[in-house]
Coordinates of C-alpha atoms in Angstrom, one line a residue:
Chain W
X61 CA -25.9 -17.7 -82.8
X62 CA -27.1 -18.8 -79.4
X63 CA -28.6 -22.3 -78.9
X64 CA -30.0 -21.4 -75.5
X65 CA -30.8 -18.0 -74.1
X66 CA -32.7 -17.2 -71.0
X67 CA -33.3 -13.7 -69.6
X68 CA -34.4 -13.1 -66.0
X69 CA -36.0 -16.5 -65.9
X70 CA -38.2 -17.1 -62.9
X71 CA -39.9 -20.3 -62.0
X72 CA -41.9 -20.9 -58.8
X73 CA -43.6 -24.0 -57.5
X74 CA -46.1 -23.4 -54.7
X75 CA -44.4 -20.2 -53.7
X76 CA -41.0 -21.8 -53.6
X77 CA -38.7 -20.0 -55.9
X78 CA -36.6 -22.5 -57.9
X79 CA -35.2 -20.1 -60.5
X80 CA -34.8 -16.4 -59.5
X81 CA -33.9 -14.5 -62.6
X82 CA -31.6 -16.8 -64.4
X83 CA -29.6 -15.3 -67.3
X84 CA -27.9 -17.9 -69.4
X85 CA -26.4 -17.9 -72.9
X86 CA -25.1 -21.0 -74.6
X87 CA -23.6 -20.6 -78.1
X88 CA -24.2 -23.2 -80.8
X89 CA -21.5 -25.8 -81.1
X90 CA -20.5 -25.7 -77.5
X91 CA -20.7 -28.3 -74.8
X92 CA -22.0 -26.4 -71.8
X93 CA -22.2 -28.0 -68.4
X94 CA -24.5 -26.7 -65.7
X95 CA -23.4 -27.6 -62.2
X96 CA -25.6 -27.4 -59.2
X97 CA -26.4 -29.1 -56.0
X98 CA -29.3 -31.5 -55.9
X99 CA -32.6 -29.6 -56.0
X100 CA -30.9 -26.4 -57.3
X101 CA -33.3 -26.3 -60.3
X102 CA -31.2 -28.0 -63.0
X103 CA -34.0 -30.3 -64.2
X104 CA -36.5 -27.5 -63.9
X105 CA -34.4 -25.4 -66.2
X106 CA -34.3 -28.3 -68.8
X107 CA -38.0 -28.7 -68.6
X108 CA -38.4 -25.0 -69.1
X109 CA -36.2 -25.1 -72.2
X110 CA -38.2 -28.0 -73.6
X111 CA -41.5 -26.2 -72.9
X112 CA -42.8 -28.8 -70.5
X113 CA -42.9 -26.0 -67.9
X114 CA -44.0 -22.4 -68.4
X115 CA -41.9 -19.6 -66.8
X116 CA -43.5 -17.4 -64.3
X117 CA -41.4 -14.5 -65.6
X118 CA -38.6 -13.9 -68.0
X119 CA -37.8 -15.2 -71.5
X120 CA -36.6 -18.5 -72.9
X121 CA -35.3 -18.9 -76.4
X122 CA -34.1 -22.2 -77.7
X123 CA -32.5 -22.3 -81.2
X124 CA -33.8 -18.8 -81.7
X125 CA -37.4 -19.7 -81.0
X126 CA -39.6 -18.4 -78.2
X127 CA -42.3 -21.0 -78.9
X128 CA -41.4 -24.4 -77.6
X129 CA -43.7 -26.1 -80.1
X130 CA -41.4 -24.9 -82.9
X131 CA -38.3 -26.7 -81.5
X132 CA -40.0 -30.0 -81.4
X133 CA -37.9 -32.5 -83.3
X134 CA -34.9 -30.2 -83.3
X135 CA -33.9 -31.0 -79.8
X136 CA -32.8 -34.3 -78.2
X137 CA -33.4 -35.0 -74.6
X138 CA -31.8 -37.5 -72.2
X139 CA -33.8 -37.5 -68.9
X140 CA -32.2 -37.9 -65.6
X141 CA -34.0 -41.0 -64.5
X142 CA -34.1 -44.2 -66.6
X143 CA -37.8 -44.1 -67.3
X144 CA -38.6 -45.6 -70.6
X145 CA -41.5 -47.5 -72.0
X146 CA -40.2 -50.8 -70.8
X147 CA -42.7 -53.1 -72.6
X148 CA -41.0 -52.6 -75.9
X149 CA -37.9 -54.0 -77.4
X150 CA -35.2 -51.4 -78.0
X151 CA -35.7 -51.6 -81.8
X152 CA -39.5 -51.2 -81.5
X153 CA -39.1 -48.3 -79.1
X154 CA -36.7 -46.4 -81.3
X155 CA -38.9 -47.1 -84.3
X156 CA -41.9 -45.5 -82.6
X157 CA -39.9 -42.6 -81.3
X158 CA -38.5 -42.1 -84.8
X159 CA -42.1 -42.0 -86.2
X160 CA -43.0 -39.4 -83.7
X161 CA -40.1 -37.4 -85.0
X162 CA -41.4 -37.7 -88.6
X163 CA -38.7 -40.1 -89.7
X164 CA -39.9 -42.4 -92.4
X165 CA -38.7 -45.7 -93.9
X166 CA -36.2 -46.7 -95.1
X167 CA -34.3 -43.8 -93.4
X168 CA -35.9 -44.6 -90.1
X169 CA -34.6 -48.2 -90.0
X170 CA -31.2 -46.9 -91.0
X171 CA -31.1 -44.4 -88.2
X172 CA -32.4 -46.9 -85.7
X173 CA -29.6 -49.4 -86.7
X174 CA -27.0 -46.7 -86.7
X175 CA -27.8 -45.5 -83.3
X176 CA -28.1 -49.0 -81.8
X177 CA -24.7 -49.8 -83.3
X178 CA -23.2 -46.5 -81.9
X179 CA -24.3 -47.4 -78.4
X180 CA -23.4 -51.0 -78.8
X181 CA -26.9 -52.3 -78.4
X182 CA -27.4 -53.9 -81.8
X183 CA -27.1 -57.4 -80.5
X184 CA -29.6 -56.7 -77.8
X185 CA -32.0 -54.7 -79.9
X186 CA -34.7 -57.3 -79.9
X187 CA -34.8 -57.8 -76.2
X188 CA -37.5 -56.2 -74.0
X189 CA -36.3 -53.1 -72.2
X190 CA -37.3 -54.5 -68.9
X191 CA -34.5 -57.0 -69.2
X192 CA -31.9 -54.3 -69.7
X193 CA -29.3 -53.2 -67.1
X194 CA -29.2 -49.5 -66.0
X195 CA -26.2 -48.9 -68.1
X196 CA -27.8 -50.4 -71.2
X197 CA -30.9 -48.2 -70.6
X198 CA -28.8 -45.1 -70.3
X199 CA -27.1 -46.1 -73.6
X200 CA -30.5 -46.5 -75.1
X201 CA -31.4 -43.1 -73.8
X202 CA -28.4 -41.6 -75.7
X203 CA -29.6 -43.5 -78.8
X204 CA -33.1 -42.1 -78.6
X205 CA -31.9 -38.6 -78.0
X206 CA -29.7 -38.7 -81.1
X207 CA -32.1 -40.7 -83.3
X208 CA -33.6 -37.7 -85.1
X209 CA -30.2 -36.0 -85.4
X210 CA -31.1 -33.0 -83.2
X211 CA -29.4 -29.7 -83.4
X212 CA -29.3 -29.4 -79.6
X213 CA -29.0 -32.1 -77.0
X214 CA -30.2 -31.5 -73.5
X215 CA -28.8 -34.0 -71.0
X216 CA -30.0 -34.2 -67.5
X217 CA -27.6 -35.9 -65.0
X218 CA -26.4 -38.5 -67.5
X219 CA -24.6 -40.8 -65.0
X220 CA -27.0 -40.4 -62.1
X221 CA -27.9 -43.8 -60.5
X222 CA -25.4 -45.8 -62.6
X223 CA -22.7 -48.1 -61.3
X224 CA -19.1 -47.1 -62.0
X225 CA -19.0 -49.4 -65.1
X226 CA -22.3 -47.8 -66.4
X227 CA -20.9 -44.3 -65.7
X228 CA -17.7 -45.1 -67.7
X229 CA -19.8 -46.4 -70.6
X230 CA -22.0 -43.3 -70.7
X231 CA -19.1 -41.0 -70.2
X232 CA -17.3 -42.5 -73.1
X233 CA -20.3 -42.1 -75.3
X234 CA -20.6 -38.5 -74.4
X235 CA -16.9 -38.0 -75.0
X236 CA -17.5 -39.4 -78.5
X237 CA -20.2 -36.9 -79.1
X238 CA -17.7 -34.1 -78.4
X239 CA -16.0 -34.7 -81.7
X240 CA -19.3 -34.7 -83.7
X241 CA -20.0 -31.0 -83.3
X242 CA -23.2 -31.2 -81.4
X243 CA -24.4 -28.4 -79.2
X244 CA -24.9 -30.1 -75.8
X245 CA -26.3 -28.7 -72.6
X246 CA -25.5 -30.9 -69.8
X247 CA -26.6 -30.7 -66.1
X248 CA -24.9 -32.6 -63.4
X249 CA -23.5 -32.4 -59.9
X250 CA -20.5 -34.5 -60.9
X251 CA -17.5 -32.3 -61.3
X252 CA -15.5 -34.8 -63.2
X253 CA -18.1 -34.9 -66.0
X254 CA -18.1 -31.2 -66.7
X255 CA -14.4 -30.9 -66.2
X256 CA -13.6 -33.4 -68.9
X257 CA -16.5 -32.9 -71.3
X258 CA -17.4 -29.3 -71.3
X259 CA -16.2 -26.2 -73.1
X260 CA -17.9 -24.0 -70.6
X261 CA -19.3 -24.6 -67.2
X262 CA -21.9 -22.6 -65.3
X263 CA -22.8 -23.0 -61.7
X264 CA -26.5 -22.7 -60.7
X265 CA -26.9 -21.7 -57.1
X266 CA -29.9 -20.2 -55.4
X267 CA -31.8 -20.0 -58.6
X268 CA -29.2 -17.9 -60.5
X269 CA -26.1 -18.4 -62.5
X270 CA -23.5 -17.9 -59.8
X271 CA -20.5 -18.1 -62.0
X272 CA -19.1 -19.4 -65.3
X273 CA -15.8 -20.9 -66.3
X274 CA -14.3 -21.7 -69.7
X275 CA -12.5 -24.9 -70.4
X276 CA -9.1 -23.2 -70.6
X277 CA -9.7 -22.0 -67.0
X278 CA -10.6 -25.5 -65.9
X279 CA -7.4 -26.8 -67.3
X280 CA -4.9 -24.3 -66.0
X281 CA -2.3 -25.7 -63.8
X282 CA -3.0 -25.5 -60.1
X283 CA -0.5 -24.3 -57.6
X284 CA 0.4 -27.9 -56.8
X285 CA 1.1 -30.8 -59.2
X286 CA 0.6 -34.5 -58.7
X287 CA 2.5 -36.9 -60.9
X288 CA 1.6 -40.6 -60.9
X289 CA 4.3 -42.9 -62.2
X290 CA 4.3 -46.6 -63.2
X291 CA 7.3 -47.5 -61.1
X292 CA 9.5 -46.0 -58.4
X293 CA 12.8 -47.2 -56.9
X294 CA 14.1 -45.9 -53.5
X295 CA 17.1 -44.4 -55.3
X296 CA 14.9 -42.4 -57.7
X297 CA 12.7 -41.3 -54.8
X298 CA 15.8 -40.0 -53.0
X299 CA 17.1 -38.2 -56.1
X300 CA 13.7 -36.6 -56.6
X301 CA 13.4 -35.4 -53.1
X302 CA 17.0 -34.0 -53.2
X303 CA 15.9 -31.7 -56.0
X304 CA 13.9 -29.5 -53.7
X305 CA 12.0 -29.8 -50.4
X306 CA 8.9 -29.0 -52.5
X307 CA 9.1 -32.4 -54.1
X308 CA 7.6 -35.2 -52.0
X309 CA 7.3 -38.9 -53.0
X310 CA 4.9 -41.5 -51.7
X311 CA 4.5 -44.8 -53.4
X312 CA 3.9 -44.1 -57.1
X313 CA 2.9 -40.5 -56.4
X314 CA 5.1 -37.4 -56.7
X315 CA 3.7 -34.2 -55.4
X316 CA 5.3 -30.8 -56.1
X317 CA 4.1 -28.2 -53.7
X318 CA 4.5 -25.4 -54.5
X319 CA 5.0 -26.0 -58.2
X320 CA 7.4 -24.1 -60.5
X321 CA 8.0 -24.8 -64.1
X322 CA 11.7 -25.3 -63.5
X323 CA 11.1 -27.8 -60.7
X324 CA 8.4 -29.6 -62.7
X325 CA 10.8 -29.9 -65.7
X326 CA 13.6 -31.1 -63.5
X327 CA 11.4 -33.8 -62.0
X328 CA 10.2 -34.9 -65.4
X329 CA 13.8 -35.0 -66.7
X330 CA 14.8 -37.2 -63.8
X331 CA 11.9 -39.6 -64.5
X332 CA 12.9 -39.6 -68.2
X333 CA 16.4 -40.5 -67.4
X334 CA 15.3 -43.2 -65.1
X335 CA 13.1 -44.7 -67.9
X336 CA 10.0 -44.3 -65.7
X337 CA 6.6 -44.0 -67.4
X338 CA 4.4 -41.1 -66.3
X339 CA 0.8 -42.2 -65.9
X340 CA -0.6 -38.8 -65.2
X341 CA 0.3 -35.3 -64.4
X342 CA -2.4 -33.0 -63.1
X343 CA -3.0 -30.1 -60.8
X344 CA -3.4 -31.3 -57.3
X345 CA -6.0 -28.8 -56.4
X346 CA -8.8 -28.6 -58.9
X347 CA -10.0 -25.2 -60.2
X348 CA -13.6 -26.2 -60.7
X349 CA -13.9 -27.9 -57.4
X350 CA -12.5 -24.9 -55.6
X351 CA -14.7 -22.5 -57.7
X352 CA -17.8 -24.5 -56.9
X353 CA -16.9 -24.8 -53.3
X354 CA -16.4 -21.0 -53.0
X355 CA -19.7 -20.3 -54.7
X356 CA -21.6 -22.7 -52.5
X357 CA -20.0 -21.4 -49.3
X358 CA -20.6 -17.8 -50.4
X359 CA -17.0 -16.8 -50.7
X360 CA -16.1 -14.2 -53.3
X361 CA -14.8 -15.6 -56.5
X362 CA -12.5 -13.7 -58.8
X363 CA -14.1 -13.4 -62.3
X364 CA -11.8 -13.7 -65.2
X365 CA -12.2 -10.9 -67.7
X366 CA -10.6 -12.4 -70.9
X367 CA -9.2 -15.6 -72.1
X368 CA -5.5 -16.0 -72.5
X369 CA -3.9 -14.9 -75.8
X370 CA -3.1 -18.5 -76.7
X371 CA -5.7 -20.7 -75.2
X372 CA -4.5 -23.8 -77.0
X373 CA -0.8 -23.6 -78.0
X374 CA 0.1 -25.5 -81.1
X375 CA 3.3 -27.3 -81.5
X376 CA 4.3 -24.7 -84.1
X377 CA 4.0 -21.9 -81.6
X378 CA 4.7 -23.1 -78.1
X379 CA 4.6 -20.5 -75.3
X380 CA 8.0 -19.2 -74.9
X381 CA 8.0 -19.3 -71.1
X382 CA 5.6 -21.4 -69.2
X383 CA 4.6 -20.2 -65.8
X384 CA 2.5 -21.8 -63.2
X385 CA -1.0 -20.4 -62.8
X386 CA -1.4 -17.9 -60.0
X387 CA -2.9 -19.0 -56.7
X388 CA -6.4 -17.7 -57.6
X389 CA -8.1 -20.7 -59.0
X390 CA -10.1 -19.1 -61.7
X391 CA -7.8 -16.3 -62.7
X392 CA -6.8 -16.4 -66.4
X393 CA -3.4 -17.8 -66.9
X394 CA -1.3 -19.5 -69.5
X395 CA -2.3 -22.9 -70.7
X396 CA -1.2 -25.9 -68.7
X397 CA 2.4 -25.7 -67.9
X398 CA 2.3 -29.4 -67.2
X399 CA 0.9 -30.0 -70.7
X400 CA 3.8 -28.1 -72.3
X401 CA 6.4 -30.0 -70.4
X402 CA 4.7 -33.3 -71.1
X403 CA 4.8 -32.3 -74.8
X404 CA 8.5 -31.7 -74.4
X405 CA 8.9 -35.0 -72.7
X406 CA 6.9 -36.7 -75.5
X407 CA 8.9 -35.1 -78.2
X408 CA 12.1 -36.1 -76.4
X409 CA 10.9 -39.6 -76.1
X410 CA 9.8 -39.6 -79.8
X411 CA 13.3 -38.4 -80.7
X412 CA 14.8 -41.2 -78.6
X413 CA 12.7 -43.8 -80.4
X414 CA 13.4 -42.2 -83.7
X415 CA 17.1 -42.2 -83.3
X416 CA 17.9 -45.8 -84.1
X417 CA 15.9 -45.6 -87.3
X418 CA 17.7 -42.5 -88.3
X419 CA 21.0 -44.2 -87.4
X420 CA 20.0 -47.0 -89.7
X421 CA 19.3 -44.6 -92.5
Chain I
X65 CA -51.1 -35.2 -92.9
X66 CA -48.0 -35.6 -90.8
X67 CA -49.9 -34.7 -87.7
X68 CA -52.4 -37.4 -88.5
X69 CA -49.7 -40.0 -89.2
X70 CA -47.9 -39.1 -85.9
X71 CA -51.1 -39.2 -83.9
X72 CA -52.0 -42.6 -85.5
X73 CA -48.6 -43.9 -84.6
X74 CA -49.0 -42.7 -81.0
X75 CA -52.4 -44.4 -80.7
X76 CA -50.9 -47.7 -81.9
X77 CA -48.0 -47.2 -79.4
X78 CA -50.4 -46.5 -76.6
X79 CA -52.6 -49.5 -77.4
X80 CA -49.6 -51.8 -77.5
X81 CA -48.5 -50.5 -74.1
X82 CA -52.0 -51.0 -72.8
X83 CA -52.2 -54.6 -74.0
X84 CA -48.6 -55.5 -72.8
X85 CA -49.1 -53.9 -69.5
X86 CA -51.7 -56.6 -68.7
X87 CA -54.2 -53.9 -67.8
X88 CA -56.3 -55.0 -70.8
X89 CA -57.0 -58.3 -69.1
X90 CA -59.6 -56.6 -66.9
X91 CA -61.7 -55.6 -69.8
X92 CA -61.0 -58.8 -71.7
X93 CA -62.4 -60.8 -68.8
X94 CA -65.2 -58.4 -67.9
X95 CA -66.7 -58.4 -71.4
X96 CA -67.5 -62.2 -71.6
X97 CA -68.6 -62.1 -68.0
X98 CA -71.0 -59.3 -68.8
X99 CA -72.3 -61.2 -71.8
X100 CA -72.8 -64.4 -69.8
X101 CA -74.6 -62.6 -67.0
X102 CA -76.9 -60.4 -69.0
X103 CA -77.3 -61.8 -72.5
X104 CA -76.5 -65.5 -72.4
X105 CA -79.5 -66.9 -70.6
X106 CA -82.3 -66.2 -73.0
X107 CA -83.3 -64.1 -76.0
X108 CA -83.4 -60.4 -74.9
X109 CA -85.6 -57.6 -76.2
X110 CA -83.9 -54.7 -78.0
X111 CA -84.8 -52.3 -75.1
X112 CA -83.1 -54.6 -72.6
X113 CA -80.1 -55.1 -74.9
X114 CA -79.4 -51.4 -75.4
X115 CA -80.0 -50.6 -71.7
X116 CA -77.5 -53.2 -70.4
X117 CA -75.0 -52.8 -73.2
X118 CA -75.3 -49.0 -72.9
X119 CA -74.5 -49.1 -69.2
X120 CA -71.7 -51.6 -69.7
X121 CA -70.2 -49.4 -72.4
X122 CA -70.1 -46.5 -70.0
X123 CA -68.5 -48.6 -67.3
X124 CA -66.0 -49.8 -69.9
X125 CA -65.3 -46.2 -71.0
X126 CA -64.6 -45.3 -67.4
X127 CA -62.3 -48.3 -66.9
X128 CA -60.3 -48.0 -70.2
X129 CA -60.0 -44.2 -70.2
X130 CA -58.8 -44.2 -66.6
X131 CA -56.2 -46.9 -67.4
X132 CA -54.9 -45.2 -70.5
X133 CA -54.7 -41.8 -68.9
X134 CA -52.8 -43.3 -66.0
X135 CA -50.4 -44.8 -68.6
X136 CA -50.1 -41.3 -70.2
X137 CA -49.4 -39.7 -66.8
X138 CA -45.9 -41.0 -66.4
X139 CA -42.5 -39.4 -66.8
X140 CA -41.9 -41.7 -69.8
X141 CA -44.2 -39.3 -71.7
X142 CA -41.5 -36.6 -71.7
X143 CA -39.6 -38.6 -74.3
X144 CA -42.7 -38.7 -76.5
X145 CA -43.6 -35.0 -76.1
X146 CA -40.1 -33.8 -76.9
X147 CA -40.7 -35.0 -80.4
X148 CA -43.0 -33.7 -83.0
X149 CA -46.1 -35.0 -81.2
X150 CA -47.8 -31.8 -80.0
X151 CA -49.6 -31.6 -76.7
X152 CA -53.0 -31.7 -78.4
X153 CA -52.0 -34.8 -80.5
X154 CA -50.8 -36.5 -77.3
X155 CA -54.0 -35.8 -75.4
X156 CA -56.3 -36.7 -78.3
X157 CA -54.2 -39.8 -79.0
X158 CA -54.8 -41.1 -75.5
X159 CA -58.5 -40.3 -75.9
X160 CA -58.9 -41.9 -79.3
X161 CA -57.0 -45.0 -78.1
X162 CA -59.5 -45.4 -75.2
X163 CA -62.4 -44.8 -77.5
X164 CA -61.0 -47.4 -80.0
X165 CA -60.9 -50.0 -77.2
X166 CA -64.4 -49.3 -76.1
X167 CA -65.6 -49.5 -79.7
X168 CA -63.9 -52.8 -80.3
X169 CA -65.6 -54.4 -77.2
X170 CA -68.9 -52.8 -78.1
X171 CA -68.7 -54.3 -81.6
X172 CA -67.6 -57.7 -80.3
X173 CA -70.6 -57.8 -77.9
X174 CA -73.0 -56.9 -80.7
X175 CA -71.4 -59.5 -83.1
X176 CA -71.7 -62.1 -80.4
X177 CA -75.3 -61.2 -79.7
X178 CA -76.1 -61.3 -83.4
X179 CA -74.3 -64.6 -84.1
X180 CA -75.7 -66.3 -81.1
X181 CA -79.2 -64.8 -81.7
X182 CA -79.5 -63.5 -78.2
X183 CA -81.5 -60.4 -79.1
X184 CA -84.9 -60.3 -80.8
X185 CA -85.2 -57.9 -83.8
X186 CA -81.5 -56.9 -83.9
X187 CA -81.2 -55.8 -87.5
X188 CA -78.8 -53.3 -89.0
X189 CA -81.4 -50.4 -88.8
X190 CA -82.1 -51.0 -85.2
X191 CA -78.5 -51.5 -84.4
X192 CA -77.5 -48.2 -86.0
X193 CA -80.4 -46.3 -84.3
X194 CA -79.5 -47.7 -80.9
X195 CA -75.7 -47.6 -81.3
X196 CA -75.3 -44.0 -82.5
X197 CA -76.5 -42.3 -79.3
X198 CA -74.8 -44.9 -77.1
X199 CA -71.4 -44.5 -78.7
X200 CA -71.8 -40.8 -78.7
X201 CA -72.5 -41.0 -75.0
X202 CA -69.3 -43.1 -74.6
X203 CA -67.4 -40.4 -76.5
X204 CA -68.9 -37.7 -74.3
X205 CA -68.2 -39.5 -71.1
X206 CA -64.7 -40.2 -72.2
X207 CA -64.1 -36.5 -73.0
X208 CA -65.4 -35.6 -69.5
X209 CA -63.1 -38.2 -67.9
X210 CA -60.2 -36.8 -70.0
X211 CA -61.0 -33.2 -68.8
X212 CA -61.0 -34.5 -65.2
X213 CA -57.7 -36.4 -65.5
X214 CA -54.9 -35.1 -63.3
X215 CA -52.7 -34.2 -66.3
X216 CA -55.3 -31.9 -67.7
X217 CA -56.8 -30.0 -64.8
X218 CA -55.4 -29.3 -61.3
X219 CA -57.3 -30.7 -58.4
X220 CA -59.1 -27.4 -57.6
X221 CA -60.7 -27.3 -61.0
X222 CA -61.6 -30.9 -61.0
X223 CA -63.4 -30.6 -57.6
X224 CA -65.2 -27.6 -59.0
X225 CA -66.5 -29.5 -62.0
X226 CA -67.5 -32.4 -59.8
X227 CA -69.3 -30.0 -57.5
X228 CA -71.2 -28.5 -60.5
X229 CA -72.1 -32.0 -61.6
X230 CA -73.4 -32.8 -58.1
X231 CA -75.6 -29.7 -58.2
X232 CA -76.9 -30.7 -61.6
X233 CA -77.9 -34.1 -60.3
X234 CA -79.1 -32.9 -56.9
X235 CA -82.8 -32.8 -58.0
X236 CA -83.1 -36.5 -57.2
X237 CA -81.4 -36.2 -53.8
X238 CA -83.1 -33.2 -52.4
X239 CA -86.9 -33.6 -52.0
X240 CA -89.8 -33.6 -49.6
X241 CA -89.3 -31.9 -46.2
X242 CA -85.7 -31.1 -47.0
X243 CA -86.9 -28.7 -49.8
X244 CA -89.1 -26.8 -47.2
X245 CA -86.1 -26.4 -44.8
X246 CA -84.0 -24.9 -47.6
X247 CA -86.5 -22.1 -48.1
X248 CA -85.4 -19.4 -50.5
X249 CA -82.1 -21.1 -51.0
X250 CA -84.0 -23.9 -52.8
X251 CA -85.0 -21.3 -55.5
X252 CA -81.3 -20.4 -56.1
X253 CA -80.5 -24.2 -56.2
X254 CA -83.3 -24.7 -58.7
X255 CA -81.8 -22.1 -61.0
X256 CA -78.3 -23.5 -60.6
X257 CA -79.6 -27.0 -61.2
X258 CA -81.4 -25.9 -64.3
X259 CA -78.2 -24.2 -65.6
X260 CA -75.8 -27.0 -64.8
X261 CA -78.1 -29.9 -65.8
X262 CA -78.7 -28.4 -69.3
X263 CA -75.4 -29.9 -70.7
X264 CA -76.5 -33.3 -69.3
X265 CA -79.8 -33.3 -71.4
X266 CA -78.2 -34.6 -74.6
X267 CA -76.6 -37.4 -72.7
X268 CA -79.7 -38.6 -70.9
X269 CA -82.0 -38.0 -73.9
X270 CA -79.4 -39.9 -76.1
X271 CA -79.6 -42.8 -73.7
X272 CA -83.4 -42.8 -73.8
X273 CA -83.3 -42.7 -77.6
X274 CA -80.9 -45.6 -77.8
X275 CA -83.3 -47.7 -75.7
X276 CA -86.4 -46.7 -77.6
X277 CA -84.8 -46.1 -81.0
X278 CA -87.5 -43.4 -81.4
X279 CA -85.8 -40.3 -82.7
X280 CA -89.1 -38.4 -83.1
X281 CA -89.0 -35.1 -84.9
X282 CA -85.8 -33.7 -83.4
X283 CA -83.9 -36.8 -82.5
X284 CA -81.0 -36.1 -84.8
X285 CA -80.5 -32.8 -83.1
X286 CA -79.8 -34.7 -79.9
X287 CA -77.0 -36.6 -81.7
X288 CA -75.6 -33.3 -82.9
X289 CA -75.8 -31.9 -79.4
X290 CA -74.0 -35.0 -78.0
X291 CA -71.3 -34.5 -80.7
X292 CA -71.1 -30.8 -80.1
X293 CA -70.8 -31.2 -76.3
X294 CA -68.1 -33.8 -76.8
X295 CA -66.1 -31.4 -79.0
X296 CA -66.5 -28.6 -76.4
X297 CA -65.2 -30.9 -73.7
X298 CA -62.3 -32.0 -75.9
X299 CA -61.5 -28.4 -76.8
X300 CA -61.5 -27.4 -73.1
X301 CA -59.2 -30.3 -72.2
X302 CA -56.8 -29.5 -75.1
X303 CA -56.7 -25.8 -74.1
X304 CA -56.1 -26.6 -70.4
X305 CA -53.4 -29.2 -71.3
X306 CA -51.6 -26.8 -73.6
X307 CA -51.3 -24.1 -71.0
X308 CA -50.3 -26.4 -68.1
X309 CA -47.0 -27.1 -66.6
X310 CA -46.4 -30.7 -67.6
X311 CA -45.5 -32.5 -64.4
X312 CA -46.2 -36.2 -64.8
X313 CA -46.9 -38.5 -61.9
X314 CA -43.5 -39.9 -60.9
X315 CA -44.8 -42.5 -58.5

């Protein structure tokens, strides 16, 4: 079933076309991220989905309903700007919003406390909202959106206007929602947010859906790989660079360009032998960033036709031969080679840690 | 039943916001000032009492309704409307909240006048006969203000309604030599004036009835006409609001 469906959606304000025939389909249970430049119509789309705006042409169906009045109470909404009724305490505010959603005592109080606890505002629940920081307000925003346990959550630019600490807090809360099976529709212009949170990403450009990517496409290894390590000795640096001219070291960063699975494995083995902790291993050029840039600059983008046979390899059935993704950033490929090798590394480390115990046995 | 409960919650929510915003101070101060200026100095007759209180109630209705609809015209309201509060409940909630405030101040003034014995002959019968058309006028005026609020009608429609109101009231402004200069256009204006001033008849007659408390043979029909006109304006406002794009004032 589709949580959101739009067909040829057109919205115009004073003869300015904001949406020009948008076709969008978001299945239930998915976290869908809609990327777009500022002013591309992301908030307009959310307001159309919520029934605040009426389309000039086209159809909108949310949770299978054409009539927005029928989805009232089934949808949670986190607005872009931190605009709440500031002359209430958080507890009072959530109580009223709960009553508007038909929640009744004692369930209402339970839900309010549960949500305040979930966003870590229980201790500040009786403070007026006008004394809250932006980060706290955005956490309250998440609490109010989830208060009535909606089937669908519409989130508009969740980290907009927040300082890095506030962004981290909100990001963490949204990451926690991932595991709870909510259908989430998220709009943003922050690539990191969608890359890490979303199952599928669409790009809104010039009023239309200019392209879509699935999470497996987002996470395929790029042509280059960047490895960040916790420590690096000059000897190790030399040994790494002797492996291949493609391996370059600088400070705590190792870059393999171009990357091959063999070379990547060799580098990781050297690091393992030298007892060096790997902090991160990631594609040096990001698929989504390139995809987005291509769309915005009007370059042609290859469209993947089907997902890989094994989008998420399990330890029981690892891919036999891991190959790096082709140069085309969005072409379907095998799941992250880096991930596979990391898993090898981890299992080898686990084996190393397990050995003394086994010896004792 | 759920709709009623949600709307009542929303009215309470709006009233708390109104009081905590500090905007309520204006009316809180204006009411005792009005009482001191117009009713404190001596014992007033009933005609005088209902005339002054009637006009003050209309001013109060204007002030409170404008304030509450300004509070309702903010992006915060999206979080209310995304819930089970329908657009009509939202709009009527704002309207009923403003009417409630007006009613409270009206009752307070009347209680003060009664306790301090500032009005001669103010008994329950006279109070009811004078108050009913005055309060219906306040409700009617509030409904008109709601219809003219920016969240309900776009500026083009609001200007049109104000222009029609100006035509309806133009009889007092256009007279003497000006009428002769208008020539045949004056006939057209007369017809338009008659048409557009008809809805104002219940309001003006109601005000006159409140002062005189003389309902005559058809006085109760005026009360019904006031109520009916209020309902028509409310229905128009709810209809317009339900079809609008909701774009709240973000300033």
